[in-house]
Coordinates of C-alpha atoms in Angstrom, one line a residue:
X1 CA -1.4 -53.1 -20.9
X2 CA 0.9 -50.1 -21.3
X3 CA 3.7 -52.0 -19.5
X4 CA 3.4 -55.1 -21.6
X5 CA 5.3 -56.0 -24.8
X6 CA 5.1 -59.0 -27.1
X7 CA 7.6 -61.8 -26.8
X8 CA 9.8 -62.7 -29.8
X9 CA 7.2 -65.3 -30.9
X10 CA 4.8 -62.4 -31.4
X11 CA 1.9 -64.2 -29.6
X12 CA 2.6 -63.7 -25.9
X13 CA 3.0 -60.6 -23.8
X14 CA 5.5 -60.1 -21.0
X15 CA 5.8 -57.4 -18.3
X16 CA 8.2 -54.6 -19.4
X17 CA 9.7 -53.0 -16.3
X18 CA 11.3 -50.2 -18.2
X19 CA 8.0 -49.1 -19.8
X20 CA 6.3 -49.4 -16.4
X21 CA 8.8 -47.0 -14.8
X22 CA 8.4 -44.5 -17.5
X23 CA 4.6 -44.4 -17.0
X24 CA 5.0 -44.1 -13.3
X25 CA 7.2 -41.1 -13.8
X26 CA 4.4 -39.5 -15.7
X27 CA 1.5 -40.6 -13.4
X28 CA 3.0 -40.1 -9.9
X29 CA 3.6 -36.2 -10.0
X30 CA -0.1 -35.5 -10.9
X31 CA -1.3 -37.8 -8.1
X32 CA 1.0 -36.2 -5.6
X33 CA -0.1 -32.7 -6.7
X34 CA -3.7 -33.5 -6.1
X35 CA -2.9 -34.9 -2.6
X36 CA -0.8 -31.8 -1.8
X37 CA -3.4 -29.3 -2.9
X38 CA -6.2 -31.1 -1.1
X39 CA -4.3 -31.0 2.1
X40 CA -2.7 -27.5 1.9
X41 CA -5.3 -25.3 0.1
X42 CA -7.0 -22.7 2.2
X43 CA -10.2 -23.3 0.4
X44 CA -11.5 -25.3 -2.6
X45 CA -11.2 -23.4 -5.8
X46 CA -10.7 -24.6 -9.4
X47 CA -7.7 -22.4 -10.0
X48 CA -5.7 -24.9 -8.0
X49 CA -6.6 -27.5 -10.6
X50 CA -5.5 -25.5 -13.6
X51 CA -1.8 -26.5 -13.6
X52 CA -2.8 -30.2 -13.7
X53 CA -5.1 -29.9 -16.7
X54 CA -2.3 -29.8 -19.2
X55 CA -0.6 -32.7 -17.6
X56 CA -3.8 -34.8 -17.7
X57 CA -4.3 -33.8 -21.4
X58 CA -0.8 -34.8 -22.3
X59 CA -1.1 -38.2 -20.4
X60 CA -4.4 -38.9 -22.3
X61 CA -2.7 -38.4 -25.7
X62 CA 0.3 -40.5 -24.6
X63 CA -1.9 -43.3 -23.4
X64 CA -3.9 -43.1 -26.6
X65 CA -0.8 -43.4 -28.7
X66 CA 0.6 -46.2 -26.7
X67 CA -2.6 -48.3 -26.9
X68 CA -3.0 -47.7 -30.6
X69 CA 0.5 -48.8 -31.3
X70 CA 0.1 -52.0 -29.4
X71 CA -3.4 -52.9 -30.6
X72 CA -3.7 -51.4 -34.0
X73 CA -0.9 -50.8 -36.4
X74 CA -1.9 -47.4 -37.6
X75 CA 0.4 -45.7 -40.0
X76 CA 1.3 -42.1 -39.4
X77 CA 0.1 -42.4 -35.8
X78 CA 2.0 -39.2 -34.8
X79 CA 0.0 -37.1 -37.3
X80 CA -3.2 -38.6 -36.2
X81 CA -2.5 -37.8 -32.5
X82 CA -1.5 -34.2 -33.5
X83 CA -4.8 -33.8 -35.3
X84 CA -6.7 -35.0 -32.3
X85 CA -4.8 -32.7 -30.0
X86 CA -5.6 -29.8 -32.3
X87 CA -9.3 -30.6 -32.3
X88 CA -9.4 -30.7 -28.5
X89 CA -7.5 -27.4 -28.2
X90 CA -9.7 -25.5 -30.7
X91 CA -12.9 -26.9 -29.2
X92 CA -11.8 -26.0 -25.7
X93 CA -10.8 -22.5 -26.7
X94 CA -14.0 -21.8 -28.6
X95 CA -16.2 -23.1 -25.7
X96 CA -14.3 -21.5 -22.8
X97 CA -16.1 -19.2 -20.4
X98 CA -13.7 -16.4 -19.5
X99 CA -14.6 -16.3 -15.8
X100 CA -11.0 -16.2 -14.8
X101 CA -9.8 -12.9 -16.3
X102 CA -10.7 -11.0 -13.1
X103 CA -12.4 -8.2 -15.0
X104 CA -13.6 -6.8 -11.7
X105 CA -10.0 -5.7 -11.1
X106 CA -9.9 -3.4 -14.2
X107 CA -11.5 -0.3 -12.4
X108 CA -9.0 -0.6 -9.6
X109 CA -6.1 -0.9 -12.0
X110 CA -7.3 2.2 -13.9
X111 CA -7.5 4.2 -10.7
X112 CA -4.0 3.1 -9.7
X113 CA -2.7 4.5 -12.9
X114 CA -4.1 7.9 -12.1
X115 CA -2.1 8.0 -8.8
X116 CA 1.1 6.8 -10.4
X117 CA 3.0 9.8 -9.0
X118 CA 2.3 8.7 -5.4
X119 CA 4.3 6.3 -3.2
X120 CA 2.4 3.3 -1.8
X121 CA 2.6 1.6 1.5
X122 CA 1.1 -1.9 1.5
X123 CA 0.1 -3.3 4.9
X124 CA -0.5 -7.1 4.9
X125 CA -1.4 -9.8 7.4
X126 CA -0.3 -12.8 5.3
X127 CA 2.3 -12.8 2.5
X128 CA 0.3 -15.1 0.2
X129 CA -2.5 -12.5 0.1
X130 CA -0.1 -9.9 -1.4
X131 CA -0.1 -11.5 -4.8
X132 CA -3.6 -10.3 -5.7
X133 CA -2.4 -6.7 -5.2
X134 CA 0.8 -6.9 -7.2
X135 CA -0.7 -5.7 -10.5
X136 CA -2.2 -2.7 -8.6
X137 CA 0.8 -1.6 -6.6
X138 CA 3.3 -1.9 -9.4
X139 CA 1.6 1.2 -11.0
X140 CA 2.7 3.5 -8.1
X141 CA 5.9 5.4 -7.9
X142 CA 7.2 2.9 -5.3
X143 CA 5.8 0.4 -2.9
X144 CA 6.8 -0.5 0.6
X145 CA 5.5 -3.6 2.3
X146 CA 4.9 -3.7 6.1
X147 CA 3.3 -6.5 8.0
X148 CA 0.5 -5.8 10.4
X149 CA 2.7 -7.0 13.2
X150 CA 5.1 -4.2 12.5
X151 CA 2.6 -1.5 11.7
X152 CA 4.3 1.0 14.0
X153 CA 7.2 1.1 11.5
X154 CA 5.0 3.1 9.1
X155 CA 6.1 6.3 11.0
X156 CA 9.7 5.7 9.7
X157 CA 8.7 6.5 6.1
X158 CA 7.8 10.1 6.4
X159 CA 9.8 11.0 3.3
X160 CA 7.3 8.9 1.2
X161 CA 4.3 10.8 2.5
X162 CA 5.0 14.3 1.1
X163 CA 1.6 15.8 0.8
X164 CA -0.1 12.4 0.5
X165 CA 0.4 8.7 -0.3
X166 CA -1.4 5.5 -1.2
X167 CA -2.3 3.0 1.6
X168 CA -3.2 -0.5 0.6
X169 CA -4.5 -2.6 3.5
X170 CA -4.7 -6.4 3.5
X171 CA -6.2 -8.1 6.4
X172 CA -8.4 -5.5 8.0
X173 CA -7.8 -2.9 10.8
X174 CA -8.1 -0.2 8.2
X175 CA -9.4 2.6 10.4
X176 CA -7.0 1.7 13.2
X177 CA -4.1 2.1 10.7
X178 CA -5.5 5.3 9.2
X179 CA -6.1 6.9 12.7
X180 CA -2.5 6.0 13.7
X181 CA -1.1 7.7 10.6
X182 CA -3.2 10.8 11.1
X183 CA -2.4 11.1 14.8
X184 CA 1.3 11.0 14.0
X185 CA 1.0 13.3 10.9
X186 CA -1.7 15.8 11.6
X187 CA -1.4 17.5 8.2
X188 CA -2.6 14.2 6.5
X189 CA -6.1 15.0 7.7
X190 CA -8.0 13.6 4.7
X191 CA -8.5 10.2 3.3
X192 CA -10.7 8.5 0.7
X193 CA -11.2 4.9 -0.4
X194 CA -10.0 4.5 -3.9
X195 CA -11.3 0.9 -4.3
X196 CA -11.0 -2.7 -3.4
X197 CA -10.1 -5.9 -5.0
X198 CA -9.6 -9.4 -3.6
X199 CA -8.1 -9.1 -0.1
X200 CA -7.0 -5.4 -0.4
X201 CA -8.7 -2.1 0.2
X202 CA -6.8 0.9 -1.1
X203 CA -7.0 4.5 0.3
X204 CA -5.5 7.8 -0.6
X205 CA -4.3 9.7 2.5
X206 CA -3.5 13.3 1.9
X207 CA -3.5 16.9 3.2
X208 CA -6.9 18.5 2.6
X209 CA -7.4 21.9 1.0
X210 CA -7.4 23.4 4.5
X211 CA -3.8 22.2 5.0
X212 CA -0.9 24.4 3.8
X213 CA 2.8 23.5 3.7
X214 CA 4.8 26.6 4.8
X215 CA 7.8 28.1 6.5
X216 CA 7.2 30.7 9.3
X217 CA 10.0 33.3 9.5
X218 CA 10.4 36.0 12.2
X219 CA 9.9 39.6 11.1
X220 CA 13.6 40.3 10.4
X221 CA 14.0 36.9 8.7
X222 CA 16.9 35.9 10.9
X223 CA 15.5 32.4 11.0
X224 CA 12.3 30.4 11.0
X225 CA 10.1 28.8 13.6
X226 CA 11.6 25.5 14.7
X227 CA 12.5 23.5 17.8
X228 CA 15.6 22.2 19.6
X229 CA 14.4 18.7 18.6
X230 CA 11.3 16.9 17.4
X231 CA 10.8 14.9 20.6
X232 CA 7.6 15.2 22.7
X233 CA 7.8 18.4 24.8
X234 CA 10.7 19.9 22.8
X235 CA 11.1 23.7 23.2
X236 CA 10.0 25.9 20.2
X237 CA 12.5 28.5 19.2
X238 CA 13.9 30.4 16.2
X239 CA 15.9 28.0 14.1
X240 CA 18.6 28.8 11.5
X241 CA 17.9 25.7 9.3
X242 CA 14.9 25.7 7.0
X243 CA 12.1 23.7 8.5
X244 CA 8.7 22.9 6.8
X245 CA 5.6 23.3 8.8
X246 CA 1.9 22.6 8.2
X247 CA -1.0 24.9 8.9
X248 CA -4.1 22.8 9.4
X249 CA -7.4 24.7 9.6
X250 CA -9.6 23.5 12.4
X251 CA -12.5 25.9 11.8
X252 CA -13.1 29.3 10.1
X253 CA -10.7 31.1 12.4
X254 CA -8.2 28.7 14.0
X255 CA -5.5 26.3 12.8
X256 CA -3.0 24.0 14.3
X257 CA 0.7 24.3 13.4
X258 CA 2.4 21.0 12.8
X259 CA 6.2 20.5 12.9
X260 CA 8.0 17.1 12.8
X261 CA 4.8 15.0 13.6
X262 CA 4.1 17.2 16.7
X263 CA 2.1 20.5 16.9
X264 CA 2.8 23.8 18.6
X265 CA 1.3 23.7 22.1
X266 CA 0.9 26.1 25.0
X267 CA 2.8 24.4 27.8
X268 CA 0.5 23.2 30.5
X269 CA -2.4 25.0 28.7
X270 CA -1.5 28.1 30.8
X271 CA -2.4 31.4 29.1
X272 CA 0.0 33.8 30.8
X273 CA 2.9 36.1 30.1
X274 CA 6.0 34.2 29.4
X275 CA 4.4 30.7 29.0
X276 CA 6.7 28.6 26.9
X277 CA 5.7 27.0 23.6
X278 CA 6.4 23.3 23.1
X279 CA 5.9 20.5 20.6
X280 CA 3.2 18.1 21.7
X281 CA 1.0 15.3 20.3
X282 CA -2.0 16.6 18.5
X283 CA -5.0 16.3 20.8
X284 CA -7.5 18.9 19.6
X285 CA -7.3 21.0 22.7
X286 CA -7.5 24.8 22.7
X287 CA -3.8 25.0 23.7
X288 CA -3.0 23.9 20.2
X289 CA -5.2 26.3 18.3
X290 CA -3.9 29.5 16.8
X291 CA -5.6 32.5 15.1
X292 CA -3.7 34.3 12.2
X293 CA -4.2 38.0 12.2
X294 CA -3.0 39.8 9.0
X295 CA -0.9 43.0 9.4
X296 CA -0.8 45.9 6.9
X297 CA 2.7 45.0 5.7
X298 CA 1.7 41.4 4.8
X299 CA 3.0 39.7 7.9
X300 CA 0.9 37.8 10.4
X301 CA 0.5 37.8 14.2
X302 CA -0.3 34.4 15.7
X303 CA -2.8 34.6 18.6
X304 CA -3.6 32.0 21.1
X305 CA -7.2 30.7 21.4
X306 CA -8.1 33.3 24.0
X307 CA -6.7 36.1 21.7
X308 CA -5.1 37.9 24.6
X309 CA -1.6 36.5 23.9
X310 CA 0.5 36.1 20.8
X311 CA 3.5 34.0 19.7
X312 CA 6.5 36.2 20.6
X313 CA 10.2 35.8 19.7
X314 CA 12.5 36.9 22.4
X315 CA 16.0 38.3 22.0
X316 CA 17.4 34.9 23.0
X317 CA 15.4 33.3 20.0
X318 CA 13.0 31.6 22.4
X319 CA 9.4 31.6 21.4
X320 CA 6.8 32.1 24.1
X321 CA 3.4 33.8 24.9
X322 CA 3.3 37.5 25.5
X323 CA 0.4 39.9 25.6
X324 CA -0.7 40.8 22.1
X325 CA 0.2 44.3 20.8
X326 CA -0.7 45.0 17.2
X327 CA 2.4 46.0 15.2
X328 CA 4.9 44.6 17.7
X329 CA 7.6 43.3 15.4
X330 CA 8.6 40.5 17.9
X331 CA 5.0 39.2 17.3
X332 CA 5.0 39.5 13.5
X333 CA 5.8 36.6 11.3
X334 CA 6.2 36.0 7.6
X335 CA 4.4 33.0 6.1
X336 CA 6.1 31.5 3.0
X337 CA 4.1 28.9 1.2
X338 CA 6.0 25.8 -0.1
X339 CA 4.8 24.2 -3.3

């Protein structure tokens, strides 16, 4: 009927090819959309139908107008159609159930705003899942996206960590990722779940109250404790450049000393005169635990777990174990807290 027009005699109808093509242009896209969604959607949900509602509503009004023009000669048909459209819109708005505002995301968004000074690393397993987290992560100071396949790259972003950062995980493996981060950065020894929404779970990873960012200088302040490199097994020595370290309390008396993602370690676990001090992966052994003894002048002596030996700085700037002697300036260190 929509593709028919009256002949000149006004009594007979003929097929109008041009009108037919116009209607096909309007009808084919919605049909193809339904087919595409039904075949590609991960699961059935009405949000996939939302884009088509407006098209169907418009088609309904066009068809109504076309039929009325052909069957009934109604004056001011455009005004009538506009009034009908207005009634439909007002009725739809007044009777709508606002189930699609995702109010459950509000608490997570509010929490994100409280951590706006933190950088964020978002780990995802599928790109299409990231979209549900966009409104959250945009509240942070910055956001870096890393796929679960390349999770090891997270260790390249040490500058983002500072004393803590936000981790958003999409696709699971939460604890595996957190454990990997904390094993590489021992000072980040605390984490808490901030919240979750849709596919994402968000954590704050940070240095606990028992962690302190410091520089450790020798007694004469010629340099600070450092290493010849930050590689596994690197030699610990007195460095001239300023290097930040982390003191991480393990119990009431002992702490580990973290430097460049490694910790100070008694080489081979041998407590003996002259044993070298190296950088090694944190493993919780006694060889990595140190006791801080305060001296009268405000400096500290750093004793090994057995408390018979202390960190000692030699004349060649090498740092090693030597028998502890209270007041020995080669075994006295200044601890400068870094804000």
